[in-house]
Short mmCIF file of C-alpha atoms (C1' of nucleotides) in Angstrom, two decimals:
data_model
loop_
_atom_site.label_atom_id
_atom_site.label_comp_id
_atom_site.label_asym_id
_atom_site.label_seq_id
_atom_site.Cartn_x
_atom_site.Cartn_y
_atom_site.Cartn_z
CA MET A 160 113.97 78.55 9.86
CA PRO A 161 113.79 82.18 8.41
CA GLU A 162 115.48 83.32 5.63
CA LEU A 163 113.13 85.90 2.87
CA PRO A 164 110.41 82.91 1.70
CA GLU A 165 109.85 81.88 4.72
CA VAL A 166 109.11 85.53 6.45
CA GLU A 167 107.04 86.48 3.26
CA THR A 168 104.87 83.42 3.80
CA LEU A 169 104.16 85.11 7.31
CA ARG A 170 103.54 88.71 6.02
CA ARG A 171 101.13 87.15 3.04
CA GLN A 172 99.54 85.02 6.20
CA LEU A 173 99.83 87.95 9.12
CA GLU A 174 97.98 90.27 6.25
CA LYS A 175 94.81 88.38 5.79
CA GLU A 176 94.73 87.81 9.56
CA VAL A 177 95.60 90.49 11.47
CA ILE A 178 94.75 93.90 9.73
CA LYS A 179 92.18 96.06 11.10
CA LYS A 180 92.76 94.13 14.80
CA THR A 181 93.04 96.21 17.65
CA VAL A 182 95.55 95.18 21.41
CA ALA A 183 93.46 94.66 23.53
CA ASP A 184 95.98 93.01 26.01
CA LEU A 185 99.82 92.55 25.13
CA GLU A 186 102.31 91.07 27.07
CA ALA A 187 105.91 91.06 27.11
CA LYS A 188 108.52 88.33 28.83
CA SER A 189 112.17 90.58 29.34
CA SER A 190 114.94 89.06 27.89
CA ARG A 191 117.22 90.00 24.69
CA VAL A 192 114.85 89.49 22.09
CA LEU A 193 113.35 92.99 23.51
CA LYS A 194 117.04 94.45 23.74
CA ARG A 195 116.36 97.57 25.94
CA LEU A 196 112.66 97.46 25.24
CA HIS A 197 111.16 97.45 28.28
CA PRO A 198 107.50 95.01 28.44
CA GLN A 199 105.56 97.34 30.06
CA SER A 200 106.75 100.03 27.93
CA LEU A 201 105.26 98.15 24.61
CA SER A 202 102.21 96.96 26.22
CA LYS A 203 101.53 100.95 26.86
CA GLU A 204 102.34 101.86 23.38
CA LEU A 205 100.72 99.18 20.81
CA LEU A 206 97.28 98.59 23.92
CA LYS A 207 94.21 99.94 21.82
CA LYS A 208 96.11 100.60 18.72
CA THR A 209 95.25 98.77 15.17
CA ILE A 210 96.98 96.99 12.65
CA GLU A 211 97.41 98.73 9.32
CA GLN A 212 99.82 96.84 7.48
CA VAL A 213 101.80 94.28 7.38
CA THR A 214 105.45 95.10 5.41
CA ARG A 215 108.71 92.96 5.13
CA LYS A 216 112.28 94.26 4.19
CA GLY A 217 114.48 91.33 4.33
CA LYS A 218 114.03 88.90 6.98
CA TYR A 219 112.29 91.80 9.08
CA ILE A 220 108.19 91.71 9.22
CA ILE A 221 107.45 94.87 10.02
CA ILE A 222 103.55 95.06 11.59
CA GLY A 223 102.27 98.92 11.13
CA PHE A 224 100.04 100.62 13.86
CA ASN A 225 97.30 103.54 13.37
CA ASN A 226 100.11 105.60 15.57
CA SER A 227 103.15 105.08 13.13
CA LEU A 228 104.55 103.02 15.50
CA CYS A 229 105.63 99.54 13.77
CA LEU A 230 106.56 96.64 15.53
CA ALA A 231 109.93 94.93 13.78
CA ILE A 232 110.68 91.51 14.23
CA HIS A 233 113.39 89.39 13.21
CA LEU A 234 113.12 85.58 13.69
CA GLY A 235 117.04 85.10 14.00
CA MET A 236 117.72 81.06 13.68
CA SER A 237 114.47 79.58 15.68
CA GLY A 238 111.28 82.24 15.87
CA GLN A 239 108.07 81.65 14.99
CA ILE A 240 104.48 83.91 14.89
CA LEU A 241 102.30 82.38 15.97
CA PHE A 242 98.19 83.49 15.36
CA THR A 243 95.17 81.32 17.30
CA PRO A 244 91.81 82.29 16.00
CA LYS A 245 89.17 83.77 18.38
CA LYS A 246 87.55 80.40 19.25
CA SER A 247 90.29 77.95 20.37
CA THR A 248 89.73 75.11 21.29
CA ARG A 249 92.22 74.06 23.80
CA GLY A 250 94.06 70.58 22.33
CA LYS A 251 97.25 69.17 21.80
CA ASN A 252 98.24 71.87 19.24
CA ASN A 253 97.08 75.11 21.23
CA PRO A 254 98.32 73.97 24.71
CA PRO A 255 97.61 76.81 27.93
CA GLU A 256 99.38 79.46 27.03
CA GLU A 257 101.88 79.06 30.68
CA LYS A 258 103.11 75.65 29.29
CA ILE A 259 104.39 77.07 25.69
CA PRO A 260 107.96 77.16 26.07
CA HIS A 261 110.27 80.23 25.02
CA LEU A 262 107.59 82.44 24.72
CA TYR A 263 108.50 85.91 24.69
CA LEU A 264 105.16 87.56 23.60
CA THR A 265 101.30 87.58 23.14
CA MET A 266 99.29 89.64 21.65
CA ARG A 267 95.40 89.72 22.24
CA PHE A 268 93.06 91.09 19.75
CA THR A 269 89.47 92.87 20.88
CA ASP A 270 87.86 89.94 18.84
CA GLY A 271 89.59 87.20 20.96
CA SER A 272 92.76 85.83 18.61
CA ALA A 273 96.01 86.52 19.67
CA LEU A 274 99.65 86.33 18.03
CA ARG A 275 102.73 84.64 19.72
CA TYR A 276 106.46 85.18 19.50
CA VAL A 277 108.70 81.93 20.39
CA ASP A 278 111.68 81.81 20.32
CA PRO A 279 113.97 79.02 22.23
CA ARG A 280 117.70 80.14 20.79
CA THR A 281 116.52 83.89 21.61
CA PHE A 282 118.69 84.87 18.43
CA GLY A 283 115.49 87.00 16.83
CA GLN A 284 114.92 90.70 18.03
CA ILE A 285 111.88 92.28 18.55
CA LEU A 286 112.13 95.94 18.33
CA LEU A 287 109.78 99.00 18.30
CA LEU A 288 110.31 101.56 15.40
CA LYS A 289 109.13 105.20 15.06
CA ASP A 290 108.33 105.02 11.79
CA LEU A 291 109.62 102.46 8.41
CA ALA A 292 112.46 104.83 7.93
CA GLU A 293 114.11 103.82 11.07
CA LEU A 294 114.47 100.30 10.17
CA GLN A 295 117.02 101.12 7.26
CA GLU A 296 118.99 103.39 9.45
CA LEU A 297 118.83 100.39 12.02
CA THR A 298 120.18 98.00 9.42
CA GLU A 299 121.60 99.10 6.57
CA LEU A 300 120.16 96.80 4.62
CA GLY A 301 119.96 96.32 0.95
CA PHE A 302 117.51 95.80 -1.67
CA ASP A 303 114.43 93.67 -1.42
CA PRO A 304 114.96 91.09 -4.88
CA LEU A 305 110.96 90.26 -4.91
CA GLU A 306 110.07 93.87 -3.88
CA ALA A 307 112.04 95.51 -5.06
CA ALA A 308 114.79 94.16 -7.20
CA ILE A 309 117.53 96.50 -8.76
CA PRO A 310 118.36 96.66 -12.55
CA TRP A 311 120.62 94.33 -13.54
CA VAL A 312 123.32 96.56 -14.66
CA GLU A 313 123.31 98.24 -11.45
CA PHE A 314 123.89 94.07 -9.79
CA ALA A 315 126.40 93.41 -12.16
CA SER A 316 128.41 96.43 -11.62
CA TYR A 317 128.23 95.84 -8.03
CA LEU A 318 129.09 92.30 -8.61
CA VAL A 319 132.35 92.64 -10.22
CA ASN A 320 134.10 95.44 -7.84
CA GLN A 321 134.07 93.10 -5.42
CA LYS A 322 136.51 90.77 -3.35
CA SER A 323 134.47 88.30 -1.75
CA SER A 324 133.11 84.87 -3.02
CA LEU A 325 129.34 84.85 -4.59
CA LYS A 326 128.10 82.78 -1.97
CA ALA A 327 129.54 85.96 0.67
CA ILE A 328 127.76 88.60 -1.99
CA LEU A 329 124.57 86.59 -2.11
CA THR A 330 124.35 86.34 1.78
CA ASN A 331 125.38 90.01 2.30
CA GLN A 332 122.30 91.68 3.69
CA SER A 333 123.84 94.88 3.10
CA PHE A 334 123.86 94.19 -0.43
CA ILE A 335 120.55 91.79 -0.90
CA ALA A 336 118.65 91.82 1.96
CA GLY A 337 116.70 88.31 2.50
CA ILE A 338 119.16 85.84 1.58
CA GLY A 339 120.61 82.78 3.69
CA ASN A 340 122.39 79.96 3.62
CA ILE A 341 119.61 77.79 2.07
CA TYR A 342 118.95 80.20 -0.88
CA ALA A 343 121.93 80.60 -1.62
CA ASP A 344 123.14 77.60 -2.53
CA GLU A 345 120.18 76.78 -4.32
CA ILE A 346 120.49 80.19 -6.07
CA LEU A 347 123.84 79.14 -6.96
CA PHE A 348 122.58 75.53 -8.12
CA ALA A 349 119.65 76.97 -10.69
CA ALA A 350 122.88 79.79 -11.89
CA GLY A 351 125.50 77.05 -12.53
CA LEU A 352 127.94 78.49 -10.55
CA ARG A 353 130.35 77.24 -7.61
CA PRO A 354 129.72 78.97 -4.18
CA ASP A 355 133.56 79.69 -3.86
CA ARG A 356 133.73 81.34 -7.62
CA ASP A 357 135.20 84.80 -7.61
CA PRO A 358 132.35 87.59 -9.22
CA LYS A 359 135.22 89.50 -11.19
CA SER A 360 135.54 86.39 -13.41
CA LEU A 361 131.67 85.57 -14.14
CA SER A 362 131.08 86.20 -17.80
CA THR A 363 127.85 88.75 -18.47
CA GLN A 364 125.85 85.88 -19.24
CA GLU A 365 126.81 84.46 -16.26
CA ILE A 366 125.77 87.26 -14.23
CA ARG A 367 122.98 87.43 -16.08
CA ARG A 368 121.70 83.60 -15.25
CA LEU A 369 122.61 84.63 -11.58
CA TYR A 370 120.53 87.87 -11.26
CA ARG A 371 117.69 85.33 -12.75
CA SER A 372 118.10 83.16 -10.50
CA ILE A 373 117.72 84.95 -7.46
CA GLY A 374 114.11 85.95 -8.66
CA GLU A 375 112.89 82.19 -9.43
CA VAL A 376 114.50 80.61 -6.57
CA LEU A 377 113.05 83.11 -4.04
CA THR A 378 109.33 83.27 -6.06
CA GLU A 379 109.41 79.90 -6.51
CA ALA A 380 110.30 79.10 -2.74
CA VAL A 381 107.33 81.57 -1.94
CA LYS A 382 104.92 79.60 -3.92
CA HIS A 383 105.99 76.31 -1.08
CA ARG A 384 105.67 78.55 1.39
CA GLY A 385 109.39 78.79 2.48
CA SER A 386 111.98 75.55 3.65
CA THR A 387 111.01 73.39 6.85
CA LEU A 388 114.47 71.24 7.32
CA ALA A 389 114.67 67.84 8.93
CA ASP A 390 114.71 70.28 12.48
CA LYS A 391 110.96 71.00 11.94
CA SER A 392 111.55 74.63 13.83
CA TYR A 393 109.69 76.62 10.65
CA VAL A 394 106.22 76.64 10.92
CA ASP A 395 104.18 79.43 9.23
CA ILE A 396 101.36 80.91 12.10
CA TYR A 397 99.17 78.29 11.77
CA GLY A 398 102.35 76.06 12.45
CA ASN A 399 102.16 73.97 8.93
CA TYR A 400 105.10 72.96 7.99
CA GLY A 401 106.82 74.51 4.13
CA GLU A 402 106.96 72.83 1.67
CA TYR A 403 109.63 73.80 -0.46
CA GLN A 404 112.36 72.19 0.64
CA GLN A 405 111.15 69.01 -1.74
CA TYR A 406 112.12 71.32 -4.33
CA HIS A 407 115.71 71.54 -2.90
CA ASN A 408 118.54 70.63 -5.58
CA VAL A 409 121.04 70.82 -3.48
CA TYR A 410 120.98 72.21 -0.07
CA ALA A 411 120.39 69.44 2.48
CA ARG A 412 121.06 66.95 -0.05
CA GLU A 413 124.81 65.54 0.54
CA ALA A 414 126.17 62.20 -1.42
CA MET A 415 122.56 62.16 -3.28
CA SER A 416 122.50 62.08 -6.55
CA CYS A 417 122.42 65.76 -8.61
CA LYS A 418 119.16 66.49 -9.40
CA ARG A 419 120.68 68.05 -13.23
CA CYS A 420 123.51 65.79 -14.01
CA ARG A 421 123.05 62.35 -11.70
CA GLY A 422 126.77 63.73 -10.30
CA THR A 423 126.99 63.21 -6.52
CA VAL A 424 126.17 66.55 -3.99
CA GLN A 425 128.81 67.52 -2.25
CA LYS A 426 129.03 69.20 1.46
CA ILE A 427 131.62 71.42 2.53
CA LYS A 428 132.68 74.13 5.19
CA TYR A 429 132.43 76.95 4.00
CA GLN A 430 133.24 80.27 5.31
CA GLY A 431 132.17 78.83 8.39
CA ARG A 432 128.59 77.15 7.37
CA SER A 433 127.52 73.98 5.51
CA THR A 434 127.82 74.62 1.96
CA TYR A 435 126.01 71.86 -0.75
CA PHE A 436 127.00 72.33 -4.50
CA CYS A 437 127.06 70.00 -7.78
CA PRO A 438 130.31 70.46 -8.47
CA LEU A 439 129.98 68.84 -12.37
CA CYS A 440 127.00 71.58 -12.95
CA GLN A 441 128.61 74.26 -11.00
CA ARG A 442 131.35 75.91 -12.15
"C1'" DA B 179 140.64 98.24 6.27
"C1'" DC B 180 137.98 93.99 5.48
"C1'" DG B 181 136.97 89.50 4.76
"C1'" DC B 182 136.30 86.36 8.07
"C1'" DC B 183 135.33 83.59 12.17
"C1'" DC B 184 133.65 83.24 17.05
"C1'" DG B 185 130.08 83.10 19.77
"C1'" DC B 186 125.66 83.44 21.37
"C1'" DC B 187 121.48 79.59 22.88
"C1'" DT B 188 119.10 75.24 22.45
"C1'" DG B 189 117.25 71.44 21.25
"C1'" DT B 190 118.37 67.17 18.42
"C1'" DA B 191 120.71 63.80 16.74
"C1'" DA B 192 124.89 60.97 16.01
"C1'" DG B 193 129.08 59.08 17.84
"C1'" DC B 194 131.75 56.89 21.41
"C1'" DT O 105 122.04 53.19 27.35
"C1'" DG O 106 124.14 57.58 28.81
"C1'" DC O 107 127.16 60.81 27.88
"C1'" DT O 108 129.96 64.12 24.62
"C1'" DT O 109 130.39 66.16 20.86
"C1'" DA O 110 128.89 68.68 17.01
"C1'" DC O 111 125.78 71.07 14.56
"C1'" DA O 112 121.61 74.36 13.06
"C1'" DG O 113 118.42 78.05 8.80
"C1'" DG O 114 120.69 84.76 12.44
"C1'" DC O 115 124.13 88.59 12.82
"C1'" DG O 116 127.53 92.10 15.02
"C1'" DG O 117 132.07 92.21 17.20
"C1'" DG O 118 136.65 91.55 17.54
"C1'" DC O 119 140.55 89.69 15.34
"C1'" DG O 120 144.14 89.00 11.57
#
DNA sequence: ACGCCCGCCTGTAAGC
DNA sequence: TGCTTACAGGCGGGCG
């Protein structure tokens, strides 16, 4: 589910819904999602605290409280952050809490609304940080391409010193934070470059095109509130699907015709992951 | 030394 | 139909 556009969509929605809200009650289920964090200490630390800001770094959502503590959430492959407004009617989309499968955290606010974290595959992480700087140390994240893009010359000089392929570089979180398998493929299509291309062989023009494509694809994807794939596992905080999948040029379009050249989109297994590209448009 | 592949989980879908 | 296998957008650890 969760690459930068999806996480940024959640961040914007959370900013609208939970800023200035005060925690009335917090319930957490002990699991590897919480790592070594104890449910009781988590609830003790955050009880009666007020949310001041919701930020994002790469694929992490960071909820900042008025005691300077931050709850950092990484959604892994299947994590969902869901918001329930104060007067929630119990219906099909709002089952009683005990019926929600894979629920690991419920944060209720004083106004009766609530935030939940749900994660079937439990690859996600919930971390309690003393402050924002701690996340950086913890994860060695690279630059965020939407919040803090680096100058393109710096981008270029990094690229030409790399030994791995373009796709590996794009998905390396310690260089660029936030790009995963879907958006790497879409960015490479937009740039007209093959996923297995050796960065040392890139012309200046190609580097510029790649740099531009990163910003354009991610911005466009945020505009359409991220991608929900066939498995429907990505939903926003209201349970709605994203719409950027309609605009995918290659991802999950195996054997379909290329939207640019009418060639055929290929699916290969590359570095252990599904990779989609157009062999005619991308070189 | 570093790029890369496995395994961690559950759910779903395709394949036989 | 039903069992088995493969695969899924995450990442860290360990291996070659």
